[in-house]
């Protein structure tokens, strides 16, 4: 797996990015990166221990369930840092 790190479009503010949800907490920018962003596509060749124990694939999430999960994570962050 290869990756390229850039510093443009931080927090997906310049243009939308799939699986990235920017938000603001008391004037501070933050974003949530959905775990689906890190899924390896099926057409990639996998090397190494291909017999490793893997969990079953999850069905795609609905827009409503994604929004609920984002809100839950946001509230947890707010509570963690004392903003609630």
mmCIF file of C-alpha atoms in Angstrom:
data_model
loop_
_atom_site.group_PDB
_atom_site.id
_atom_site.type_symbol
_atom_site.label_atom_id
_atom_site.label_comp_id
_atom_site.label_asym_id
_atom_site.label_seq_id
_atom_site.Cartn_x
_atom_site.Cartn_y
_atom_site.Cartn_z
ATOM 1 C CA UNK A 1 0.000 0.000 0.000
ATOM 2 C CA UNK A 2 1.446 3.360 -0.992
ATOM 3 C CA UNK A 3 0.375 6.729 0.342
ATOM 4 C CA UNK A 4 1.126 10.325 -0.502
ATOM 5 C CA UNK A 5 0.952 12.934 2.216
ATOM 6 C CA UNK A 6 0.135 16.496 1.238
ATOM 7 C CA UNK A 7 -0.826 19.555 3.205
ATOM 8 C CA UNK A 8 -3.397 21.003 0.823
ATOM 9 C CA UNK A 9 -7.130 21.005 1.502
ATOM 10 C CA UNK A 10 -6.572 20.461 5.232
ATOM 11 C CA UNK A 11 -9.804 19.349 6.959
ATOM 12 C CA UNK A 12 -11.439 19.150 3.489
ATOM 13 C CA UNK A 13 -12.284 22.850 3.664
ATOM 14 C CA UNK A 14 -11.327 23.791 0.083
ATOM 15 C CA UNK A 15 -13.292 20.984 -1.547
ATOM 16 C CA UNK A 16 -15.293 17.988 -0.273
ATOM 17 C CA UNK A 17 -13.434 14.718 0.299
ATOM 18 C CA UNK A 18 -15.160 11.333 0.592
ATOM 19 C CA UNK A 19 -15.189 9.973 4.167
ATOM 20 C CA UNK A 20 -13.992 13.289 5.702
ATOM 21 C CA UNK A 21 -16.380 15.392 7.786
ATOM 22 C CA UNK A 22 -15.035 18.782 8.910
ATOM 23 C CA UNK A 23 -16.551 20.664 11.848
ATOM 24 C CA UNK A 24 -15.752 23.474 14.264
ATOM 25 C CA UNK A 25 -15.665 23.334 18.069
ATOM 26 C CA UNK A 26 -15.412 26.699 19.831
ATOM 27 C CA UNK A 27 -13.604 28.207 16.867
ATOM 28 C CA UNK A 28 -11.163 25.277 16.487
ATOM 29 C CA UNK A 29 -11.270 23.271 13.284
ATOM 30 C CA UNK A 30 -11.413 19.500 13.415
ATOM 31 C CA UNK A 31 -12.505 16.676 11.154
ATOM 32 C CA UNK A 32 -13.591 13.086 11.373
ATOM 33 C CA UNK A 33 -12.102 10.539 9.001
ATOM 34 C CA UNK A 34 -14.388 7.560 8.543
ATOM 35 C CA UNK A 35 -12.717 4.170 8.953
ATOM 36 C CA UNK A 36 -13.928 3.253 5.445
ATOM 37 C CA UNK A 37 -11.169 5.566 4.214
ATOM 38 C CA UNK A 38 -8.629 2.948 5.311
ATOM 39 C CA UNK A 39 -10.284 -0.092 3.713
ATOM 40 C CA UNK A 40 -8.066 -1.812 1.166
ATOM 41 C CA UNK A 41 -9.873 -2.103 -2.190
ATOM 42 C CA UNK A 42 -10.703 -5.662 -3.291
ATOM 43 C CA UNK A 43 -8.647 -5.324 -6.471
ATOM 44 C CA UNK A 44 -5.406 -4.706 -4.505
ATOM 45 C CA UNK A 45 -2.946 -7.563 -4.231
ATOM 46 C CA UNK A 46 -2.499 -8.641 -0.622
ATOM 47 C CA UNK A 47 0.872 -9.938 0.563
ATOM 48 C CA UNK A 48 1.790 -11.565 3.844
ATOM 49 C CA UNK A 49 -0.530 -13.431 6.179
ATOM 50 C CA UNK A 50 -3.656 -13.711 4.064
ATOM 51 C CA UNK A 51 -5.015 -16.342 6.464
ATOM 52 C CA UNK A 52 -5.250 -13.864 9.348
ATOM 53 C CA UNK A 53 -8.519 -13.807 11.267
ATOM 54 C CA UNK A 54 -10.616 -11.017 9.800
ATOM 55 C CA UNK A 55 -14.035 -9.847 10.842
ATOM 56 C CA UNK A 56 -16.970 -10.217 8.483
ATOM 57 C CA UNK A 57 -17.654 -7.338 6.124
ATOM 58 C CA UNK A 58 -20.116 -4.808 7.408
ATOM 59 C CA UNK A 59 -23.029 -3.747 5.230
ATOM 60 C CA UNK A 60 -22.801 -0.179 3.887
ATOM 61 C CA UNK A 61 -24.024 2.431 6.339
ATOM 62 C CA UNK A 62 -27.010 4.608 5.532
ATOM 63 C CA UNK A 63 -26.642 8.388 5.459
ATOM 64 C CA UNK A 64 -28.735 8.549 8.629
ATOM 65 C CA UNK A 65 -26.577 6.041 10.529
ATOM 66 C CA UNK A 66 -23.407 7.849 9.392
ATOM 67 C CA UNK A 67 -24.809 11.155 10.645
ATOM 68 C CA UNK A 68 -25.743 9.561 13.992
ATOM 69 C CA UNK A 69 -22.263 8.053 14.371
ATOM 70 C CA UNK A 70 -20.608 11.383 13.541
ATOM 71 C CA UNK A 71 -22.770 13.178 16.086
ATOM 72 C CA UNK A 72 -21.964 10.555 18.751
ATOM 73 C CA UNK A 73 -18.221 10.910 18.106
ATOM 74 C CA UNK A 74 -18.477 14.686 18.126
ATOM 75 C CA UNK A 75 -20.282 14.635 21.491
ATOM 76 C CA UNK A 76 -17.643 12.282 22.929
ATOM 77 C CA UNK A 77 -14.886 14.659 21.815
ATOM 78 C CA UNK A 78 -16.710 17.621 23.294
ATOM 79 C CA UNK A 79 -17.126 15.791 26.596
ATOM 80 C CA UNK A 80 -13.520 14.570 26.596
ATOM 81 C CA UNK A 81 -12.177 18.111 26.320
ATOM 82 C CA UNK A 82 -14.752 19.699 28.622
ATOM 83 C CA UNK A 83 -16.854 21.606 26.076
ATOM 84 C CA UNK A 84 -20.236 20.334 27.316
#
